[in-house]
Structure formats: C-alpha cells, structure tokens
Coordinates of C-alpha atoms in Angstrom, one line a residue:
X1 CA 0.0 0.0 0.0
X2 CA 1.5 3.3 -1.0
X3 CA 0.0 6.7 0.6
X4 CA 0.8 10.1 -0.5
X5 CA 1.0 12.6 2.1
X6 CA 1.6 16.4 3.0
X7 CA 4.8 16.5 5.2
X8 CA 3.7 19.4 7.1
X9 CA 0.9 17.4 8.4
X10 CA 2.5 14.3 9.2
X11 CA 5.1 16.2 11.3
X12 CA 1.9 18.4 13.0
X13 CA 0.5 14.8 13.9
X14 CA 4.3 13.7 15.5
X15 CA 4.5 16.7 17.2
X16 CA 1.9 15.9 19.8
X17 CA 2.7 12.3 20.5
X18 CA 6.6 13.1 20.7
X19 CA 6.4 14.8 24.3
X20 CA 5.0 11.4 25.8
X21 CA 7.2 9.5 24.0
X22 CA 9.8 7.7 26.8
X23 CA 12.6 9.6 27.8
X24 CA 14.9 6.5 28.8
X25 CA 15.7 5.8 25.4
X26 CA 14.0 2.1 25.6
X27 CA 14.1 0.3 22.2
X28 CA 11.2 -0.6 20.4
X29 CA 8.8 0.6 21.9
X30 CA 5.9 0.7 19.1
X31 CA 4.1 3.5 17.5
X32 CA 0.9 1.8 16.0
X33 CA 0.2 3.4 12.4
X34 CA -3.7 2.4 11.6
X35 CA -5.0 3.4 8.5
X36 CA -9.1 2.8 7.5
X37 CA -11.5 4.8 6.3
X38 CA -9.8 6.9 4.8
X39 CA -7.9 8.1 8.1
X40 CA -4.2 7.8 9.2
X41 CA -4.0 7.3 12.7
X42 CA -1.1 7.1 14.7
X43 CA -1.2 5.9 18.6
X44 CA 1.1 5.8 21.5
X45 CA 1.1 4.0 25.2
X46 CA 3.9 5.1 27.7
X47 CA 3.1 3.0 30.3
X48 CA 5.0 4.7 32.8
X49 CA 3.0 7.8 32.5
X50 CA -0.2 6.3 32.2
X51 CA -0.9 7.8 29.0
X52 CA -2.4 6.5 25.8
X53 CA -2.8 9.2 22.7
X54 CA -4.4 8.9 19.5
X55 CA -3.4 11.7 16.7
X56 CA -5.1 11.3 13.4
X57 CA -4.6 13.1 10.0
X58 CA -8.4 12.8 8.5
X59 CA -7.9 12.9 4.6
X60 CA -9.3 11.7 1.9
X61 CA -6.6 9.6 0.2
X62 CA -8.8 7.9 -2.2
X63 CA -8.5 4.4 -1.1
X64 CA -10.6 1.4 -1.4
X65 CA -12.6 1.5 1.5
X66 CA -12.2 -1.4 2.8
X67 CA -8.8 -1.0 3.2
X68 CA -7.1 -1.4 6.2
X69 CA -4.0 -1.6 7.8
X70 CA -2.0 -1.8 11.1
X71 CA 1.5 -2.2 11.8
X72 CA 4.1 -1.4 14.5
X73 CA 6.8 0.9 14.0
X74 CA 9.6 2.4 16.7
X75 CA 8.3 5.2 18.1
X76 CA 11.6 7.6 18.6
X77 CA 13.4 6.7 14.8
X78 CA 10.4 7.2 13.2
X79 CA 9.2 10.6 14.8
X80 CA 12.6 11.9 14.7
X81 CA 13.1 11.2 10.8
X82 CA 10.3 12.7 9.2
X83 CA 11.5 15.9 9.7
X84 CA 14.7 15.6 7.7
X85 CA 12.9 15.0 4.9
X86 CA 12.9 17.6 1.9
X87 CA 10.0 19.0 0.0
X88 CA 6.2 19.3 1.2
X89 CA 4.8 15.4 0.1
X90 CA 6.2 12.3 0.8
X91 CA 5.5 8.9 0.2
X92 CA 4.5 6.0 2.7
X93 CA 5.2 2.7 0.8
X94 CA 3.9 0.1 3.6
X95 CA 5.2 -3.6 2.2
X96 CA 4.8 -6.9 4.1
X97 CA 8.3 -6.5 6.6
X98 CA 8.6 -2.6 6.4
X99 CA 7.9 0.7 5.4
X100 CA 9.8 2.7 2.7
X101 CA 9.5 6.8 3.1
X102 CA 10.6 9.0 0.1
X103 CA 10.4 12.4 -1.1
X104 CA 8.8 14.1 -4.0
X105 CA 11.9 13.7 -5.8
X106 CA 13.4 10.7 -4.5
X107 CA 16.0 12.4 -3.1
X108 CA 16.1 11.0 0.3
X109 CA 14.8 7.2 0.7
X110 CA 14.9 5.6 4.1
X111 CA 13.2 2.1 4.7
X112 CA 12.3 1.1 8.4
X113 CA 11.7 -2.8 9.9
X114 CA 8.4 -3.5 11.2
X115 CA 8.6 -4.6 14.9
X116 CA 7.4 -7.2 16.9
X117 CA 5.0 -6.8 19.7
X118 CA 1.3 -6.5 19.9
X119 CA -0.7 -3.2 19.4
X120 CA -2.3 -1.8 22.9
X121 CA -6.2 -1.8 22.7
X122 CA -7.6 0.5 20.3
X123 CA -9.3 3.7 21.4
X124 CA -12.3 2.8 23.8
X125 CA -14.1 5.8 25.4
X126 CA -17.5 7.5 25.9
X127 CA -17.4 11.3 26.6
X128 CA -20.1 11.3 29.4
X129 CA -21.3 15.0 30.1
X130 CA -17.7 16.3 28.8
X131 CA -17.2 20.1 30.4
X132 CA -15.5 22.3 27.5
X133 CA -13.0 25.0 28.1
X134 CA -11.4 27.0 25.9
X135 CA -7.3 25.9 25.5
X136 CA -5.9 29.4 25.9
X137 CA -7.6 29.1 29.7
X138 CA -6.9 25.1 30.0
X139 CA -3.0 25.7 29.4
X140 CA -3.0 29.1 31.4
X141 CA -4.2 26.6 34.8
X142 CA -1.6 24.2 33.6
X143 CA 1.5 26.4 33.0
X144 CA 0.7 27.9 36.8
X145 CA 0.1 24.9 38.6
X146 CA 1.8 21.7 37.4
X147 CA 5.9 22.9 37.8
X148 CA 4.7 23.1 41.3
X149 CA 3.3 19.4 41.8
X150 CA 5.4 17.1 44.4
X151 CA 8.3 15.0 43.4
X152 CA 7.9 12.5 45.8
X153 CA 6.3 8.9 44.6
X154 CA 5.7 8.1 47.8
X155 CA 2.9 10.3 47.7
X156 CA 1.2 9.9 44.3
X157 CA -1.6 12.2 45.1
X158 CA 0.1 15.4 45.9
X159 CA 1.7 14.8 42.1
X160 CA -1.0 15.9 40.5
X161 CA -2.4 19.0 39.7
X162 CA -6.6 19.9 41.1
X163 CA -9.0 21.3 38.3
X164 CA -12.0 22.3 39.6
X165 CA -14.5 23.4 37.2
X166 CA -18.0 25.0 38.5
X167 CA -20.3 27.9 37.8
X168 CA -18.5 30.6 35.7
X169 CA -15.0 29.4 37.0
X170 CA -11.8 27.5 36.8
X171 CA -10.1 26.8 40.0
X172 CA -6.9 24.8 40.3
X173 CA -4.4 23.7 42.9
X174 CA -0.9 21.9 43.3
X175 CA 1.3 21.3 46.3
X176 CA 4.7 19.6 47.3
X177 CA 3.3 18.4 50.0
X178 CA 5.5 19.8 52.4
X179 CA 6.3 23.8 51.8
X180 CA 4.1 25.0 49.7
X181 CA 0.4 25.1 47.9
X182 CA 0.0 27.2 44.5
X183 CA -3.5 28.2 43.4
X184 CA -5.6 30.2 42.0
X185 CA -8.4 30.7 39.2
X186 CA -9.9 31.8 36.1
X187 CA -13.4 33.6 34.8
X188 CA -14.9 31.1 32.2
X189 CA -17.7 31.5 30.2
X190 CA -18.8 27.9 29.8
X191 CA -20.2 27.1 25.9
X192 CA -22.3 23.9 28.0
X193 CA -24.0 23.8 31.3
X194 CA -21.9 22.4 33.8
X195 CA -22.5 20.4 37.5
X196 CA -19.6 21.1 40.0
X197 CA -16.8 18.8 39.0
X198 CA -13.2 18.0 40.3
X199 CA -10.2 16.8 37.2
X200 CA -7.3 15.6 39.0
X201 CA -3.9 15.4 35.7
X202 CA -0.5 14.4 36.7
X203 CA 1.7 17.0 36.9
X204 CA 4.4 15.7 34.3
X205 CA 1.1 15.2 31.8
X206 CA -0.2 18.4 32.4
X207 CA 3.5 19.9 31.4
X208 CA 3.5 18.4 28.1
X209 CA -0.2 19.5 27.2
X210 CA 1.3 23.0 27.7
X211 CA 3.2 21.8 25.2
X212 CA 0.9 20.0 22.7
X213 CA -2.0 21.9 22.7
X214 CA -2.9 25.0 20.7
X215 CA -4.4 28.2 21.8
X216 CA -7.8 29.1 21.5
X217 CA -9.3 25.5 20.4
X218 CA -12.3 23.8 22.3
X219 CA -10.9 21.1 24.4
X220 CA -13.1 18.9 25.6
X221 CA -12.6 17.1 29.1
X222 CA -14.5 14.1 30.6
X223 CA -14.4 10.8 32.8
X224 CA -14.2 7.8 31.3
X225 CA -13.7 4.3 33.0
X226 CA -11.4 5.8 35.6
X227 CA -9.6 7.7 33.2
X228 CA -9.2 11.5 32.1
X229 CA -10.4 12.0 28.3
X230 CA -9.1 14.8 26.6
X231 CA -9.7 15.9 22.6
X232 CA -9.0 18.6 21.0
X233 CA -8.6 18.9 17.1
X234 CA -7.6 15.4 15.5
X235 CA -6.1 14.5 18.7
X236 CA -7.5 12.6 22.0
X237 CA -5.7 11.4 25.3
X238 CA -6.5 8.7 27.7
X239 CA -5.0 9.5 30.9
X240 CA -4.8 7.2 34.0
X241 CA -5.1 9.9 37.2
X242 CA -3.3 8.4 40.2
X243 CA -5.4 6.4 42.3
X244 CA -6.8 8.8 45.5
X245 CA -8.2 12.0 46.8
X246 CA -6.3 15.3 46.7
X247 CA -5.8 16.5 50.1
X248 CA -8.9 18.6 50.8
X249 CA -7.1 20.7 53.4
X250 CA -5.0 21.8 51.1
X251 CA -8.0 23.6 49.5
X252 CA -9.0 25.2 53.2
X253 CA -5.9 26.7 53.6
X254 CA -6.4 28.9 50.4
X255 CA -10.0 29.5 51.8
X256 CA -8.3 31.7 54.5
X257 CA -7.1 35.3 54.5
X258 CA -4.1 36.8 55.0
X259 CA -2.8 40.2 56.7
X260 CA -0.4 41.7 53.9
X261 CA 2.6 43.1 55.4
X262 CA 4.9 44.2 52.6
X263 CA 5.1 44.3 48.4
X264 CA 8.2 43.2 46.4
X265 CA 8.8 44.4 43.2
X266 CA 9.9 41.4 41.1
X267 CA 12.3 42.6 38.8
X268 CA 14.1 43.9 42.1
X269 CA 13.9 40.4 43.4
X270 CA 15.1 38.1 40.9
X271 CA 18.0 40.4 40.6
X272 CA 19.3 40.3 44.3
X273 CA 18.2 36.6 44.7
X274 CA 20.8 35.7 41.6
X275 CA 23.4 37.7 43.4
X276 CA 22.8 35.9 47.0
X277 CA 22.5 32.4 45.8
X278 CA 26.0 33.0 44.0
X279 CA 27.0 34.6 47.7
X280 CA 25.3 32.0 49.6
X281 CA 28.0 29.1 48.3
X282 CA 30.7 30.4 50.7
X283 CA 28.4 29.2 53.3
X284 CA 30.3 26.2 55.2
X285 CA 26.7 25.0 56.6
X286 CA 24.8 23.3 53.7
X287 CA 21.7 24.3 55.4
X288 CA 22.4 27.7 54.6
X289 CA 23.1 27.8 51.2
X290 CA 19.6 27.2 49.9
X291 CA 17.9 30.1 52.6
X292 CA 17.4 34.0 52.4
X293 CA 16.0 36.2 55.1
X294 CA 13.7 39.0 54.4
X295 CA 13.5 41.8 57.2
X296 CA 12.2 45.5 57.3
X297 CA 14.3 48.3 57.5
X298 CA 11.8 51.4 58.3
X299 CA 9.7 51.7 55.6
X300 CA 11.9 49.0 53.2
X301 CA 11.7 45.5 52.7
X302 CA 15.0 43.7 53.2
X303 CA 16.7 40.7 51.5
X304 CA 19.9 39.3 52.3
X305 CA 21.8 35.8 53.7
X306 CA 21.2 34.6 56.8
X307 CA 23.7 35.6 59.3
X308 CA 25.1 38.1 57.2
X309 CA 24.3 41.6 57.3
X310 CA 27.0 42.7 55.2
X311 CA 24.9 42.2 51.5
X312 CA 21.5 43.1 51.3
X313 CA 19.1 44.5 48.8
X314 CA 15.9 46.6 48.8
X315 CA 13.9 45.0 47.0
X316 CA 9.6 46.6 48.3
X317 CA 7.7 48.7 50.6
X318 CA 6.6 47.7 54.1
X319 CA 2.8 47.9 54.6
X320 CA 2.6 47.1 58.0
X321 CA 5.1 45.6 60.8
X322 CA 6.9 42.3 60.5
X323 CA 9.0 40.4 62.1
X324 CA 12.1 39.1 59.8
X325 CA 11.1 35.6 58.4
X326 CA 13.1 32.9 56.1
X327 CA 12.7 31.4 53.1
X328 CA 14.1 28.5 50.6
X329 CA 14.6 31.0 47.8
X330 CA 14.0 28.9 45.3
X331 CA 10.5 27.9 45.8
X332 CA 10.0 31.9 46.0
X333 CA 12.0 32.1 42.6
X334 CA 10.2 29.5 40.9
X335 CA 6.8 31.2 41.9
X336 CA 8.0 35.1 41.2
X337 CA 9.3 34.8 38.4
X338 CA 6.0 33.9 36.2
X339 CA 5.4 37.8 36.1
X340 CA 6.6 40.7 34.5
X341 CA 9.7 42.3 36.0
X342 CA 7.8 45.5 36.7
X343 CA 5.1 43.6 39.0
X344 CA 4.4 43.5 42.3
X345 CA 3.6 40.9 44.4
X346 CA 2.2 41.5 48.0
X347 CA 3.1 38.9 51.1
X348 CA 1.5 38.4 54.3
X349 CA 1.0 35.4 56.8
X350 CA -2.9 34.0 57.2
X351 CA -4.5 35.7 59.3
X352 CA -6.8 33.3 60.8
X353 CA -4.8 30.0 60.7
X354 CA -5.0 28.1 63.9
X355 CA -1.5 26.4 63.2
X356 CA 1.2 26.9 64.9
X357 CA 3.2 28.5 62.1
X358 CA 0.8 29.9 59.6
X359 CA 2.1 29.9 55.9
X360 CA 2.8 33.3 54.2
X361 CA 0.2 34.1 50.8
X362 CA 2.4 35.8 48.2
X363 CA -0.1 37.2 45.6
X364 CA 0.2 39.0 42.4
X365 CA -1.7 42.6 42.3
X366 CA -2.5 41.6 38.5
X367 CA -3.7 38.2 38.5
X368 CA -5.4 35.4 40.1
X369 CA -2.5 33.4 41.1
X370 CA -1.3 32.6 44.2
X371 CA 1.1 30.7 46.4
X372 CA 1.0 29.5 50.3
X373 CA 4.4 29.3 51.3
X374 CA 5.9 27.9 55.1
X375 CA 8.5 29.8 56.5
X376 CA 11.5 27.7 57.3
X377 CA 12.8 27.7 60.8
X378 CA 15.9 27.0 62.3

C-alpha cells in the first residue's frame, strides 16, 4: 500500500505524541500506524505515564474503502526522521516486513523494519457530560500549577495537579506536600451547562499538554472508566489519574485570608536573589546555602543571607510591621518569576490560621495566582 501525504501534516501529527514518548531511550517501543476509512491514525502508550494518545490526520486519500492496515513501527526513529525530509509530500510505501518513506523527488529514501509486539487496545471511550474550556484558559491553569506538583512517589496524590471546574469558573491547585500550595483561578464563560466537578492530571502530563496543545481551540474534558479524556482537534488522550483524593485541606488553607505586610517588586527580586545564591555558596553549613532572610528596614523591605548583614538589597515597601522571616529561595524564585519584572507581588502570613506557624500568601496585584508558602525555621 503506498500513501501520498503532505509532510507538514504528518510532522503536526508527530509533534503531539513526541512529548510522551519515553525519555529513557527504551528500544522498540511501538508506534501503531492504523489506517481505515480513509484516516491515518497514529497511537502511542507510555506505560510509565499512564498515557495513551491517538493523533489522526483525516484525509481523503482515495483508497478502497475497505482497506485497512495496522502495523508497528519504533516510536523515537520514526518521529525523529520525518523531519529531515525535503520538500512538502512524501511517500509512505507500507510492504509486508517494512515501510519505505521517500520524497517528492526521490532524493532521500529511508526504509524502516516492522517490529514485533502487539498493538495496545484501540481507542475505547465515551465522553459522558464532557465540560468544555477554551485551550488558551486550560494551558494558562496548567502552565501555573503543574511545575509546582510534588516530586515525591511516595505520595502519588500530591503529584497531581486539582481542576475544579463550577459555575463561571476555573479553579486549580498543586502542592509539594511539604512547603508550599499554588492556586488560583480563572473567569470562564462555559459554551455547555456544567454540575460542579473535580479533574485531578499528573503533573508531568499536564507539562506536556502546555506543550501539545494549541491556543484558543475547544478542548473537551470528561471521565471515562477511571480515566481522564481529553480531545481537541484530531487528537485525543486517555489519561490514568493516580489512584486517591487530593488532600482537601490543602483547598481550606487557600479559603483563609491573609494580613499583607509588605510588596516586592519582582524585577528587584530576581535580581538580588541571583546575586545571593552565587553569595550564599561560601556558606560552610549546607543548610544555609539554599535560605534567604527578608526583614524591614523602616519603611523597606529587606533581603539578604542569613547571618550576614553585610549584602542586602531593597527589594519593596513595608505595609505594616513584621518580624524578619526565612525562606528556601527557590521555591519563591520558581513562583516570582512567572510575572513581568515591573510587578508587584504582596506577602502576608494567614490571618486566621490556627497552626502553629501559619504559611505566608504571596499574591500578584494583577492576576489570580497565588502561592501558600511555610516559613523555614531554624
């Protein structure tokens, strides 16, 4: 069976299943190409992730329509050779033992082994009241939320990132588990009605959706045998949540309010933080070397190293009384630095938290996006 097909295309289609492709470099691991009714459709399963996508390029390339076919090819050779191929068309020559891809021109011919193995399951899935969002908003929850998931597989549940779609809004959460909690939420004008509903996506899948998806294209998201559907375009993804409930104090705390006390600037910041964590590797205690210690000077917000008084920078405006507090910089470098350098971010410990050492709310003035961050203590 030979197929003629736009280049451009083909490489579009790749382009969304090469993010989940596996990043330990394991051999043969297949990409199934189907092709029937007039559709090419090519499907992944990275088993580690938990991920199974379908991308399909819906054409009509005047076939017989009872033709089918289905064969196994490895994934990360034949993703990564399409590109190098000149000219806009190219030709899929699909023989009994391999496949043969050529240019226009027959300048560059490269033939590639079928391999052995059996195809995963094909696409099964209902979309069962699917909530629709537009992308633009969908990615803007992701790109916030999921570099801030946990690490730690001992606790699969905090790896995740929390959509929580009701009313006329998009609220989302992710934690470590330990330090800090990152929320916040969007305005959405829903195109369907809508029941209150939670969407719990890993936190390495949500980062390559970023990725993947285009801006402002319906994606459609629904539940689906214990998995997470989502479609957009010629493209859908069966995702496998981990297994239990997000921590539902974790929501309470960003229920609470805080007492501002000062306002960085964060172009300020980022600058004097680069400076102090090149400083801070003099430090002989480890400890030290991953801290900073903000304090007020009358009316100015102070940044420097911990027992050293010698380099500091200004770097914001008191708004009310504090006493000097540490932080691991780099969770507060992570979070800053999503704004613009000329923003300002306000910070202020919950006000009505019974714990013993309330977290600190750093929120930006311009948009909904926050994070809960605990003071380290020595």
């Amino acid at each position: 069976m030979k197929v003629t097909i736009n280049k451009l295309e083909l490489v579009d289609c790749l382009k969304t299943i090469t993010p989940f492709i596996s990043e330990k470099g394991i051999q043969n691991e297949p990409l199934v190409v189907n092709i029937s009714n007039n559709q090419i459709c090519f499907s992944y399963y990275n088993d580690f992730l938990g991920v199974g996508i379908w991308s399909t390029i819906t054409k009509d390339y005047q076939l017989d329509k009872d033709t089918t076919l289905e064969k196994l090819l490895e994934a990360e050779t034949f993703t990564k050779i399409i590109p190098s191929f000149p000219g806009d068309t190219l030709f899929l020559n699909f023989s009994e033992s391999k496949i043969q891809i050529s240019d226009s021109n027959a300048t560059q011919k490269v033939a590639l082994k079928y391999i052995d193995g059996a195809a995963h399951p094909p696409l099964e899935y209902a979309e069962i009241t699917p909530i629709k969002i537009n992308s633009t908003i969908f990615k803007q929850a992701l790109n916030y939320s999921a570099p801030f998931v946990s690490k730690d597989i001992t606790r699969p549940t905090m790896m995740m990132v929390k959509l929580k779609f009701a009313e006329d809004k998009l609220n989302y959460y992710s934690t470590d588990g330990q330090a800090q909690i990152i929320y916040g939420h969007e305005s959405i004008n829903y195109p369907n009605s809508i029941e209150q509903s939670n969407i719990y996506i890993p936190g390495n899948i949500a980062e390559r959706l970023v990725k993947i998806c285009p801006n402002n294209v319906d994606i459609s998201l629904s539940t689906f045998k214990n998995f997470i559907i989502t479609k957009f375009d010629n493209l859908v993804l069966k995702i496998l949540p981990y297994i239990g409930e997000f921590d539902s104090q974790v929501e309470k705390y960003t229920l609470w309010e805080s007492t501002p006390s000062f306002k960085i600037n964060v172009g300020i910041f980022l600058q004097a933080i680069g400076i102090l964590s090149v400083l801070s590797q003099n430090y002989v205690e480890s400890a030290y070397k991953t801290l900073i210690q903000i304090s007020q000077s009358k009316n100015n917000v102070i940044i420097g190293l911990i027992n050293n008084t010698d380099t500091s920078f200004t770097i914001g405006a008191t708004i009310s009384d504090f006493s000097p507090v540490i932080f691991r910089y780099e969770l507060m470098k992570n979070f800053v630095s999503q704004f613009p350098n000329d923003a300002e971010i306000s910070v202020g410990k919950l006000s009505n938290s019974n714990l013993p050492y309330p977290p600190y709310k750093f929120h930006s003035l311009d948009k909904n996006f926050s994070m809960l961050l605990m003071e380290t203590r020595l």
